[in-house]
C-alpha positions as a Markdown table, in Angstrom:
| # | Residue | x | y | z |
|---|---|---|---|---|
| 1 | Unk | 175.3 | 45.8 | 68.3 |
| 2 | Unk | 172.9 | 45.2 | 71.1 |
| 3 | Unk | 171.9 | 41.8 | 72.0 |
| 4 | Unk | 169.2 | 40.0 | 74.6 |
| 5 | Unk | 169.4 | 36.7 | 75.6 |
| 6 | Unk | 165.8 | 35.2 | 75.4 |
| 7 | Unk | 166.1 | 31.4 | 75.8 |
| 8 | Unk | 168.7 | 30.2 | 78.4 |
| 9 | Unk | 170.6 | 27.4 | 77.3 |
| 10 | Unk | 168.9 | 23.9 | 78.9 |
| 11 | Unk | 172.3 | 22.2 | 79.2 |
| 12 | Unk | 176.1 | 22.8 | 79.4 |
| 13 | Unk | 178.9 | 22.4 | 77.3 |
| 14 | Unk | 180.6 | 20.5 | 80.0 |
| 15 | Unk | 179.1 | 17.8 | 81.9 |
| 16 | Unk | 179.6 | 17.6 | 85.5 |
| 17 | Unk | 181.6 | 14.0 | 84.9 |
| 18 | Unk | 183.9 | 15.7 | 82.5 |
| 19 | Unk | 185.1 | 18.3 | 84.7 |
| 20 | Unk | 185.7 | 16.1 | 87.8 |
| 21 | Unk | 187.4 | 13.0 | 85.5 |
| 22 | Unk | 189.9 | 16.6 | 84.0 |
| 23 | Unk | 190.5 | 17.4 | 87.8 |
| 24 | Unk | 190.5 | 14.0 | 89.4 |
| 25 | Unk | 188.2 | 14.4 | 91.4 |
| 26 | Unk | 186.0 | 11.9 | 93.3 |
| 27 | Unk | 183.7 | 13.1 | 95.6 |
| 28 | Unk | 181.3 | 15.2 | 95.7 |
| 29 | Unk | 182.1 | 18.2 | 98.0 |
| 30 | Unk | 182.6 | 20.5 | 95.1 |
| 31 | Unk | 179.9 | 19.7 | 92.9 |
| 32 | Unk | 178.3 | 22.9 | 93.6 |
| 33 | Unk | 181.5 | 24.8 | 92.9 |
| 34 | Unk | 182.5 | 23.0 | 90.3 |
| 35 | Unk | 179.0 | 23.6 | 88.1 |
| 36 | Unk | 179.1 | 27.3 | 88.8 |
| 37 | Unk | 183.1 | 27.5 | 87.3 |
| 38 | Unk | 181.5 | 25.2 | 84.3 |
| 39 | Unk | 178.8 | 28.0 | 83.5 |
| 40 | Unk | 181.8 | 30.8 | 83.8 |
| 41 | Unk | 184.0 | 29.4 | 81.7 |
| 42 | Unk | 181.7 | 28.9 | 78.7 |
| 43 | Unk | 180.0 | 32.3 | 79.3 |
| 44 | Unk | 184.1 | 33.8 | 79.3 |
| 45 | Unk | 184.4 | 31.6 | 75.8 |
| 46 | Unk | 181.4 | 32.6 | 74.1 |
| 47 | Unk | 181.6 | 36.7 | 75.0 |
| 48 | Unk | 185.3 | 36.4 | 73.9 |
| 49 | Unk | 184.7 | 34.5 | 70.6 |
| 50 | Unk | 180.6 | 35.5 | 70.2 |
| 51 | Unk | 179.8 | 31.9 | 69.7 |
| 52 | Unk | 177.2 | 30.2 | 71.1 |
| 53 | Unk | 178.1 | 26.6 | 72.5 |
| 54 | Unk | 174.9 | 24.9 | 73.1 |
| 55 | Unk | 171.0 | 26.0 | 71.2 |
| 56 | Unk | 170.0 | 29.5 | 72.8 |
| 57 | Unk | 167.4 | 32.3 | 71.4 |
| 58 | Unk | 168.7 | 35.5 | 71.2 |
| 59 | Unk | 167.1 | 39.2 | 70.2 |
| 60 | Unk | 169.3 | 41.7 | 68.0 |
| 61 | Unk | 167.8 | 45.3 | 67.8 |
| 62 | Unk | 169.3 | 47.6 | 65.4 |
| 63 | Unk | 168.1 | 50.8 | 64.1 |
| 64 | Unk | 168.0 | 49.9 | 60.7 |
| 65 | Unk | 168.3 | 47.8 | 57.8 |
| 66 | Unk | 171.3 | 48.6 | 55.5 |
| 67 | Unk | 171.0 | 49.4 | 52.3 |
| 68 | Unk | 172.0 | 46.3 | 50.6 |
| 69 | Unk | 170.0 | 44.4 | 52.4 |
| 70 | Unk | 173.0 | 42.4 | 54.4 |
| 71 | Unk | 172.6 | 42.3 | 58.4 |
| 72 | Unk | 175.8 | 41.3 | 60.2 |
| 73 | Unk | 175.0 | 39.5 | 63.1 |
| 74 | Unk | 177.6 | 38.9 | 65.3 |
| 75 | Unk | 176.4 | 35.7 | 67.2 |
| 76 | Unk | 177.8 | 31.9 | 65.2 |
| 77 | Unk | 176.6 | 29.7 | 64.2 |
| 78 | Unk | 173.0 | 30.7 | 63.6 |
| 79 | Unk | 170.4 | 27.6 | 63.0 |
| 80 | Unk | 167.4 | 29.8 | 62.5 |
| 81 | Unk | 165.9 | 33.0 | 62.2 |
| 82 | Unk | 162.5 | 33.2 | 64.1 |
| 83 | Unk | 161.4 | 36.3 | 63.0 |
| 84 | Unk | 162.1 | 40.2 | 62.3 |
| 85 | Unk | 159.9 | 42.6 | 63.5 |
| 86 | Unk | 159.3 | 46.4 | 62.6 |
| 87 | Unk | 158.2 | 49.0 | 65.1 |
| 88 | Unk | 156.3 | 51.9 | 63.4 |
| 89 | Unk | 156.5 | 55.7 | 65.3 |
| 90 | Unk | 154.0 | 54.6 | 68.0 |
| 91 | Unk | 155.5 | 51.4 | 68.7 |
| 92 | Unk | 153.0 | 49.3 | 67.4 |
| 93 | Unk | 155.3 | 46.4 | 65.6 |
| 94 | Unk | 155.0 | 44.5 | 62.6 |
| 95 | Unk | 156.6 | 41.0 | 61.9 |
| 96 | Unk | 158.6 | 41.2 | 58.7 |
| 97 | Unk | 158.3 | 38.3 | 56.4 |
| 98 | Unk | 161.3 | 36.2 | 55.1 |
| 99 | Unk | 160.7 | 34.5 | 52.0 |
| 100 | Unk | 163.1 | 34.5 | 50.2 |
| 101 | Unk | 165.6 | 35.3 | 53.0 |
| 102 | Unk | 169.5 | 33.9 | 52.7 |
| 103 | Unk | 171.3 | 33.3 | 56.2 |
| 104 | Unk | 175.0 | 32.6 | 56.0 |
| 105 | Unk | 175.1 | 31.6 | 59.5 |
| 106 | Unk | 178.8 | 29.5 | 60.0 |
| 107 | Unk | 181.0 | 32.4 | 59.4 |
| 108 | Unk | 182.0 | 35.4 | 61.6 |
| 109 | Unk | 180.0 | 37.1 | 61.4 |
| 110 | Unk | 177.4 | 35.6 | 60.2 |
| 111 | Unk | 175.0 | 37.0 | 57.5 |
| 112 | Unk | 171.5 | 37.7 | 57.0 |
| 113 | Unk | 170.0 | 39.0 | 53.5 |
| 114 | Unk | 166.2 | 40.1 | 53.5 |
| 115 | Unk | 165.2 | 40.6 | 50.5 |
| 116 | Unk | 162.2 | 42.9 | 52.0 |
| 117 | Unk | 163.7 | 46.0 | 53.2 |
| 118 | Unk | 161.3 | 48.1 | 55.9 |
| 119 | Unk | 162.3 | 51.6 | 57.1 |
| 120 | Unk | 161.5 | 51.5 | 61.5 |
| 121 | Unk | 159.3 | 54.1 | 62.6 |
| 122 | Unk | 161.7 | 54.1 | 65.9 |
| 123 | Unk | 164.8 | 56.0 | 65.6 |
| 124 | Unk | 166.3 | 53.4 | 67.8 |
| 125 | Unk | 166.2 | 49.6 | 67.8 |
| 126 | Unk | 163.1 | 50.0 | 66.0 |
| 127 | Unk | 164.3 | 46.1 | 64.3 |
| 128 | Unk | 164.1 | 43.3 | 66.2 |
| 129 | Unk | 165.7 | 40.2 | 65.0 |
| 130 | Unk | 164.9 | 36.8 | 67.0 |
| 131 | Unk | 167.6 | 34.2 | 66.2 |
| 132 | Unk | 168.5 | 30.3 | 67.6 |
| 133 | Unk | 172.8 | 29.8 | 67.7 |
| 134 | Unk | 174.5 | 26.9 | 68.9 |
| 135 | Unk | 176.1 | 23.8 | 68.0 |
| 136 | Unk | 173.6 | 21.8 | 68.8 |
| 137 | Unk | 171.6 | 21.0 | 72.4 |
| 138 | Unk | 174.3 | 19.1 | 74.1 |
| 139 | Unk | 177.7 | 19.1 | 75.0 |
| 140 | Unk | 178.8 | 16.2 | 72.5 |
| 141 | Unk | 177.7 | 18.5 | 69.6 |
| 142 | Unk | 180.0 | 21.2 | 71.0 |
| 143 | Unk | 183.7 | 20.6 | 69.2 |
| 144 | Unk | 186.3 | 19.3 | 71.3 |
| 145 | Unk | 189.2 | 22.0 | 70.9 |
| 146 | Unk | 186.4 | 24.4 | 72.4 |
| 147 | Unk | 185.7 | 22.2 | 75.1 |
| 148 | Unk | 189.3 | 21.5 | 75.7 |
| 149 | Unk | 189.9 | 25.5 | 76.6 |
| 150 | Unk | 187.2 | 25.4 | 78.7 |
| 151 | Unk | 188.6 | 22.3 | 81.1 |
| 152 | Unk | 191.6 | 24.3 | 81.1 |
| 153 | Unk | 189.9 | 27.6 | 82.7 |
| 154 | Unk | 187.7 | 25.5 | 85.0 |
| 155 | Unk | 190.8 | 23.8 | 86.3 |
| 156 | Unk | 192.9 | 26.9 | 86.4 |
| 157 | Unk | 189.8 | 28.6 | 88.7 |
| 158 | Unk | 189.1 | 25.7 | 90.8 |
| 159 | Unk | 192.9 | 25.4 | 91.5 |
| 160 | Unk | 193.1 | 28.9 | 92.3 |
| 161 | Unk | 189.8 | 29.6 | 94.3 |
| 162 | Unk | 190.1 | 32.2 | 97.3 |
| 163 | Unk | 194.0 | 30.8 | 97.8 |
| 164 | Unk | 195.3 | 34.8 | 95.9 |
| 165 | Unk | 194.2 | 38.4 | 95.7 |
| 166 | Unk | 192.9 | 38.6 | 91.8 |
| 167 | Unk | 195.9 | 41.2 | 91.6 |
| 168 | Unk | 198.4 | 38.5 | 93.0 |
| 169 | Unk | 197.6 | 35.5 | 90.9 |
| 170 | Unk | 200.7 | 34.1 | 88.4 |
| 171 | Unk | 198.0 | 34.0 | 85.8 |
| 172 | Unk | 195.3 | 36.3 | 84.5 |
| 173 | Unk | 192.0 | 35.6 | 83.5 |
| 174 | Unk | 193.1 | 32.5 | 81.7 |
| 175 | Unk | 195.8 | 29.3 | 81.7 |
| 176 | Unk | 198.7 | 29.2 | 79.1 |
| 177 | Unk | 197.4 | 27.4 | 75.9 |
| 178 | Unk | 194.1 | 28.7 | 76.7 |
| 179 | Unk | 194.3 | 31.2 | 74.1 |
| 180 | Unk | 195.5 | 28.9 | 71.3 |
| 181 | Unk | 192.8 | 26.2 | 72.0 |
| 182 | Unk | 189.8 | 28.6 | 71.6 |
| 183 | Unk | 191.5 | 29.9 | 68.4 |
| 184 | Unk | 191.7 | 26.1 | 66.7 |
| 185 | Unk | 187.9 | 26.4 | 65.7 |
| 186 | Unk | 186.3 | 23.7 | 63.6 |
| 187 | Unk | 186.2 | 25.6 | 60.4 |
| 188 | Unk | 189.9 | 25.7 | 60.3 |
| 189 | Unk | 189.8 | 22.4 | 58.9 |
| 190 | Unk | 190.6 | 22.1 | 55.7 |
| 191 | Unk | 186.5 | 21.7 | 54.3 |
| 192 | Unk | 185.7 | 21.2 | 50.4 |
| 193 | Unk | 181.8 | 22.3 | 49.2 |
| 194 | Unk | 179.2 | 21.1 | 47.0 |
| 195 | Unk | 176.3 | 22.2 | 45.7 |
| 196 | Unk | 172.9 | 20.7 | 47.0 |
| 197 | Unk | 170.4 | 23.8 | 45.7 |
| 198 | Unk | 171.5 | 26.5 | 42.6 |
| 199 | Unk | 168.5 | 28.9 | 41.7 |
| 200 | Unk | 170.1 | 30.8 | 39.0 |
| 201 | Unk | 166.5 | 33.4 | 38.9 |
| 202 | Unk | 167.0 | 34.1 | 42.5 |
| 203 | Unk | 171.3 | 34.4 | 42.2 |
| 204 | Unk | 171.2 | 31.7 | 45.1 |
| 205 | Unk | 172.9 | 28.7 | 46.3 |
| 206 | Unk | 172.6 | 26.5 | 49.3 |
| 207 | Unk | 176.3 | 24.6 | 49.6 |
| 208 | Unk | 177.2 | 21.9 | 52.0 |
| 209 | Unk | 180.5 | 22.3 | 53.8 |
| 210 | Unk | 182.8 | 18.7 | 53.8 |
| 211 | Unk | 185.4 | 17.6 | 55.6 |
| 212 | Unk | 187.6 | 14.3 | 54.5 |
| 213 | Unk | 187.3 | 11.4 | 57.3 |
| 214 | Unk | 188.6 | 8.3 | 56.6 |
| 215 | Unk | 186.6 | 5.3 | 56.8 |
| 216 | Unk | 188.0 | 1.3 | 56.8 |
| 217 | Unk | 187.9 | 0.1 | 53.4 |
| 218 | Unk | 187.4 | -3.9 | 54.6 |
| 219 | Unk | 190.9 | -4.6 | 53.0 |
| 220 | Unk | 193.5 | -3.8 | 55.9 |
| 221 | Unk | 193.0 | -0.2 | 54.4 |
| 222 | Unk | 191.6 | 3.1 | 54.7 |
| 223 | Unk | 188.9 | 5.1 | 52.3 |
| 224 | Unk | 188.2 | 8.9 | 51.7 |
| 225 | Unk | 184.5 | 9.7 | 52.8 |
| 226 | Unk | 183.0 | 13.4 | 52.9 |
| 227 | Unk | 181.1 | 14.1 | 56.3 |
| 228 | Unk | 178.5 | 17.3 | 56.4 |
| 229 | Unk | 180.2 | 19.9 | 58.4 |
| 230 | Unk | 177.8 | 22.7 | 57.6 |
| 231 | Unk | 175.3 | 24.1 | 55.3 |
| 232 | Unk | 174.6 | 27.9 | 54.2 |
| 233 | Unk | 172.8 | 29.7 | 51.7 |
| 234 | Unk | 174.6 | 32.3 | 49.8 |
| 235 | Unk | 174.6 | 34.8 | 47.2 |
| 236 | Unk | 175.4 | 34.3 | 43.6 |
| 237 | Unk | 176.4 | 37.4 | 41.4 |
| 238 | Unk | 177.0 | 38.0 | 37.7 |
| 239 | Unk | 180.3 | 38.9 | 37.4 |
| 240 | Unk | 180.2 | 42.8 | 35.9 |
| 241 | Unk | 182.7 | 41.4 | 32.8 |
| 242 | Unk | 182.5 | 38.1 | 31.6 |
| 243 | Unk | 185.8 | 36.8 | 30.4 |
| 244 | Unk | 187.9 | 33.9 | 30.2 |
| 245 | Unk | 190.2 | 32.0 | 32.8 |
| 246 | Unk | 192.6 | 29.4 | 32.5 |
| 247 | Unk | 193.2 | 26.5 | 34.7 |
| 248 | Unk | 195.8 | 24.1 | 33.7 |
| 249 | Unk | 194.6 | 22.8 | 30.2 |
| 250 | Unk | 191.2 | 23.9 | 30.6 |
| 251 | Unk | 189.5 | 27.2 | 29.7 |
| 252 | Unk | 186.5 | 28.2 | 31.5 |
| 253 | Unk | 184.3 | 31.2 | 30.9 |
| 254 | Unk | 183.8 | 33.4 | 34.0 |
| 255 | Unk | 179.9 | 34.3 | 34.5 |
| 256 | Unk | 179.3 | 34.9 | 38.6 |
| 257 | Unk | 180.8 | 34.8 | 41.6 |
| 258 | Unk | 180.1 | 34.3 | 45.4 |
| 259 | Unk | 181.7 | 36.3 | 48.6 |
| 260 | Unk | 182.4 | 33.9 | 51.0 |
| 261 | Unk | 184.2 | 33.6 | 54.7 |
| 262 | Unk | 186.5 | 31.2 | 55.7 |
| 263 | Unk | 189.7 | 30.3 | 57.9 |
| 264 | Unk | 191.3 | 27.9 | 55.7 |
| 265 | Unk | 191.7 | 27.4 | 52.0 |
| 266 | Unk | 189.4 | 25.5 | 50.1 |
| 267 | Unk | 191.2 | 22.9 | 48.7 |
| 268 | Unk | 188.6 | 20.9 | 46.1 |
| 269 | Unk | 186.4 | 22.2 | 43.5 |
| 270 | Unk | 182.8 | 22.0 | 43.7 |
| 271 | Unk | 180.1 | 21.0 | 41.2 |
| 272 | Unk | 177.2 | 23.5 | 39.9 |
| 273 | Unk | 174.4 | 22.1 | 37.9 |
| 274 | Unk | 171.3 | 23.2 | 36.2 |
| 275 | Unk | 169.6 | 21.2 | 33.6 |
| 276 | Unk | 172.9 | 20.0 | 31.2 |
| 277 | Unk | 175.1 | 22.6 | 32.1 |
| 278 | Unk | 177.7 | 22.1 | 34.5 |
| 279 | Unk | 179.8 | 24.7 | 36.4 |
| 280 | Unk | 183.0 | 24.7 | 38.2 |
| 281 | Unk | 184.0 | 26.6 | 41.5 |
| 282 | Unk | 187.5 | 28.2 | 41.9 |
| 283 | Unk | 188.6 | 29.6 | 44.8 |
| 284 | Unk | 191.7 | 31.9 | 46.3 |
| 285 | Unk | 192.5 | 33.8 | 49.1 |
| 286 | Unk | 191.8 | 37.8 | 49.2 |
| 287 | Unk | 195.3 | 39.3 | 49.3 |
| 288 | Unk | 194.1 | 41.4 | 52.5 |
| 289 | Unk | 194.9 | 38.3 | 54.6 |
| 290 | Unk | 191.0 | 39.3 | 55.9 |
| 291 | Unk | 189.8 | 35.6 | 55.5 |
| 292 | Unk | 187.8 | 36.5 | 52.7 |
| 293 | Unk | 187.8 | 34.1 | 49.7 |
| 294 | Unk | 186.8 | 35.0 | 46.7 |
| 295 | Unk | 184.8 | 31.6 | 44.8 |
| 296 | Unk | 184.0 | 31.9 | 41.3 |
| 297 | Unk | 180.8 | 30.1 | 39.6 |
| 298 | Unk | 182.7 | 29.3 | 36.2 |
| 299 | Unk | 180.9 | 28.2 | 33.3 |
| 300 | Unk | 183.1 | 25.0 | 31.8 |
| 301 | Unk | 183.2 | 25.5 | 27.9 |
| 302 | Unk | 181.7 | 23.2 | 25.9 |
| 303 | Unk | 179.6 | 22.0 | 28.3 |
């Protein structure tokens, strides 16, 4: 995949306060120093993890659209698609349009399904995709464990700065821990979905991604609320043969499902509804150990 950055991010994940309160420091000798190692460290994070910290555009050519329709793109998490644009044999282009487009942009990687599919007169990167990726456009959207890895590498560069021959350093390119911290990503909390959106003519679904956060209750105690992690769009398919699954006591009637990708099980159910009828998500781990989930839209009986 070849990618062009097109819109610089306009802040860092880091502040400038944050890195000298992790270091202890108090003047300003190494301000300069410091902010360079800041912008190295999350450029080392997000090429080693192709994430994007803070809101940047970005340009993916590609030669063609696959056959299905589904482009992989390997930047997360995607906000927006800006456009997709064609380039005929003389290289005259041709913006795409994208109704009806479905981006699954919180997974790795994400996924974008155009549901107009164009043949580029350019044997090479005759596709252009313009995307927007990032948390958010500041450092407090940016989740802590990633921000926590990157203190680490800007303290482990500042500390060793000009003192060791890159050969003769105890540690590579990164501190002990570093590794696990960028790993601990925020969807490998345990997240439950519901349904805001379910077009069953267009076999789509917009789902919003919870996690559990307790809240005060008034009483000396604690309640259960749902914050909005996420939302994506995704694909609903008929299931090729109906048939019957049972859950417990329950029997429901298996109708489509939905190819997902997560890092952690999903835990609750989540609600489907259209009209009076009302469906029921399963979900279980693929036994490829891939992180691919298999969630299936079951029609409850009765119902």
């Amino acid at each position: 995949m070849t990618y062009a950055l097109i819109v610089a991010p306009s802040a860092e994940a880091l502040t400038l306060a944050e890195a000298k309160a992790h270091l202890r420091l108090d003047g300003s000798e190494e301000d300069g120093l410091l902010t360079a190692l800041i912008r190295t460290a999350r450029e080392h994070l997000e090429r080693s993890l192709d994430l994007c910290l803070i809101a940047q555009g970005w340009r993916h050519y590609l030669d063609s659209i696959p056959e299905d329709g589904v482009i992989q793109l390997a930047k997360s998490p995607i906000q927006a698609i800006e456009s997709v644009t064609v380039y005929d044999g003389a290289g005259t282009p041709r913006l795409l349009s994208l109704d009806g487009h479905v981006l699954d942009g919180v997974t790795r990687p994400a996924r974008l399904f155009l549901r107009q599919r164009e043949v580029a007169g350019r044997a090479i990167n005759g596709i252009e995709i313009d995307l927007r990726a990032g948390f958010g456009t500041t450092g407090a959207e940016v989740p802590d464990v990633l921000k926590r890895a990157m203190l680490m590498h800007v303290a482990q560069m500042f500390e060793l700065r000009g003192v060791l021959a890159a050969d003769a350093q105890p540690a590579a390119d990164v501190p002990t821990g570093y590794e696990r911290a960028r790993r601990a990503l925020p969807d490998a909390e345990a997240l439950t979905m519901r349904s805001v959106f379910f077009d069953p003519g267009q076999m789509t679904a917009r789902l919003e991604l919870m996690a559990p956060v307790e809240t005060p209750d008034g009483q000396g105690g604690a309640a259960i609320a749902y914050e909005v992690k996420a939302s994506l769009w995704a694909r609903i398919e008929p299931v090729s043969e109906i048939r019957e699954e049972r859950a417990g006591s329950e029997i429901f009637t298996l109708t489509h499902r939905i190819w997902l990708r997560f890092r952690t099980d999903i835990r609750a159910g989540m609600q489907l509804r259209k009209g009076m009828r009302s469906f029921a998500i399963r979900a279980w781990r693929d036994p490829d150990e891939t992180g691919r989930y298999l969630v299936c839209l079951c029609e409850e009986e009765g119902r």
